[in-house]
Amino acid sequence: CTGKGRAGTWACASLRNGLSRVSRAPAGYRAIHRRYDVIVVGGGHAGTEAAAAAARVGAETLLVTQKIDTIGALSCNPSLGGVGKGQLVREVDALDGLCGRAGDRAGIHFSVLNRSKGPAVWGPRAQLDRQRYRDFIQAELLATPRLEVMEGSVEELLVEEERPGRHRVTGIRLAGHAPPLEASSVILTTGTFLSGFLFLGQTSSPGGRIGDPPSSSGLSRTLKETLGLQVGRLRTGTPPRILKDSVDLTLATLHPPDQHPTPFSFLNTHTHCKPEEQLPCYLVRTTPGVDRVVMESLDDNSHIQEDTKGPRYCPSIESRVLRFPGRSHQVWLEPEGMTSNLLYPQGLSMTMPPDMQLRLLRQIPALHRVEISTPGYGVQYDYVCPTQLCPSLQVKTTQGLFLAGQINGTTGYEEAAAQGLWAGVNAARSALAAPLLALSRTESYIGVLIDDLVTRGVTEPYRMFTSRAEFRTLLRPDNADLRLTLKGFEEVGCVSAQRYNEAVRVKEGLEEAFSTLGSLSRSPRDWRKTLETSTKGVLRIVSFSRATELLQYNDITYDDLAAALPESLAPFLEFSQRLKIEAVYRPHCELQKKEIQRIEREEGMYLSPDLDYLSLPVSLSNEVREILDRVRPTTLGAATRLPGMTPAAIVHLLNFVTQKNNNQKKIIHNQHSRAHKKPSGPEPSEGGERAGAVS
């Protein structure tokens, strides 16, 4: 471990303290236990969040990764958050996850995207120092109680067949003749390593990331052949890394960070990097010369010729040029670390031969003398069709097997972290014989993400956007703690008492502040007199108003009100921005309550996993029956969101579920009545009791 200064000393000390809880297999194979509650396969964003969450819930957990040194590595872009993605980071943090605090520790350029729009769709984002991020994640994992880390390659997933088509996971087998490891739950977070292949020009080789081998073929074989899961193929890519001192930054447009960095974590009031120490990013654009190089290199680029689907919202430069010829594209030059000499050219993912990559880069004026440190390359990998999962992220046909991250067809660190956390929670609960849980799309972006995956599936790598959420004015980045932290402690069991107590304090403070604001009512004349030295927005007040209503004006802030009424409002200044945002959105959220209640009612109507949709006595088309039989939604709400479901089919299915629930309630009511009915004569015979029940 290397590091300078207080940060380096802290990271090294944490890693040294955790060495006793790390083992390598099979050479020097050692495991404190042979049986675990939960085993997590993979040490990326999904795997690290899954392992930490499972341990927080109370499960004895083992994280198995091919290289301990790469735990928490930022395989592609050294950044975290963004529009939609920042909301996921905040929610993961609200549930006591790692990535938000890691982002605050490793961030070197903080900005909030979409500021020109409402706060509900703001996107907290940060450029990260790769080494700082990795050190923080590793130190956190090694300091987590009930969590062990092992270096090794998983050769096989161990399962038992309970009945035809139904299995139960029992553990894993490592490569190299190591003894099998038993577990009640296993979480696969293989990322791009599941049957992964790297592409560079006309060459290809097995692997999920440059310098690392792919996962064992035995793991893919278990999923496909033993468990019979539907597996597809996706692709992604990464740009070349370039040397900063070979770039003429005077020809690029400088983009400074926010002057006041916004932390990801609700536990942090400031970031580790001081505002004045942050690094800038730079913007350049492609030229017609870039298009020429792309077209000339197509015959030497096997990756771009493949039919495998790639990410729509983060396409390679080859895909951009082919789809939008003649257009100039943005390229962001982003720092890779506080002391790193590397820049990450976001927007220039490419898989052409290295010599052509250099030619292409030098077509951009600021890069006319650029040198490449590592060439870009493409990756193709297996994923499991996520409609085969429950909302808990457990495989429907295999008890105890959970999947999270890119294996479910998603792209991005944030999407992986969100799935990993929730898979870890439920894997632990399954192992500890607690009921599995689901997050509704009405309460979190994590719920939206998982619901989209398990009900609609994917045809291309899935990326989160705020537009995917029906109730995004409610699911804001500022209130993720109020939505999830209390539930995470009281119902889920994955949140620490420290975080819970802080969330309770914030909740009570906001409620008291709103009560105070609601009690301050004045006429337009009185408000103008009170606020005339504070703001011009008071001139638009035309009716008797409460202070909460005044906050709905764009140019009236909580600070304005507190300055005018310090005795009443000054005690709540720490919540000023949250109070302003809540006041703006609260009326709209109230209007959405009916729609939310409707969805919650539908989500409460459960569909039996054993329903025979092909012969169900309901008026459904053959197409709808096949959709229901293939996806097997767990609730009526999930069924309504399936592609191909018609309004008529939903009504018929609703009537069926309602009738079935009513019949069950009648049966329970009759049984309850008979149980409490006082006998008026001799005990009825067994035959008579049965006859009465039938009648």
mmCIF file of C-alpha atoms in Angstrom, residues 42 92 202 220 288 539 609:
data_model
loop_
_atom_site.group_PDB
_atom_site.id
_atom_site.type_symbol
_atom_site.label_atom_id
_atom_site.label_comp_id
_atom_site.label_asym_id
_atom_site.label_seq_id
_atom_site.Cartn_x
_atom_site.Cartn_y
_atom_site.Cartn_z
ATOM 1 C CA GLY A 42 -17.319 -10.262 -7.800
ATOM 2 C CA VAL A 92 -27.793 3.897 -1.890
ATOM 3 C CA GLN A 202 -9.186 -7.454 -35.500
ATOM 4 C CA SER A 220 -21.874 -19.701 -17.510
ATOM 5 C CA PRO A 288 -14.441 15.978 -40.086
ATOM 6 C CA LEU A 539 -44.192 42.573 -4.875
ATOM 7 C CA PRO A 609 -46.119 -17.992 -9.120
#
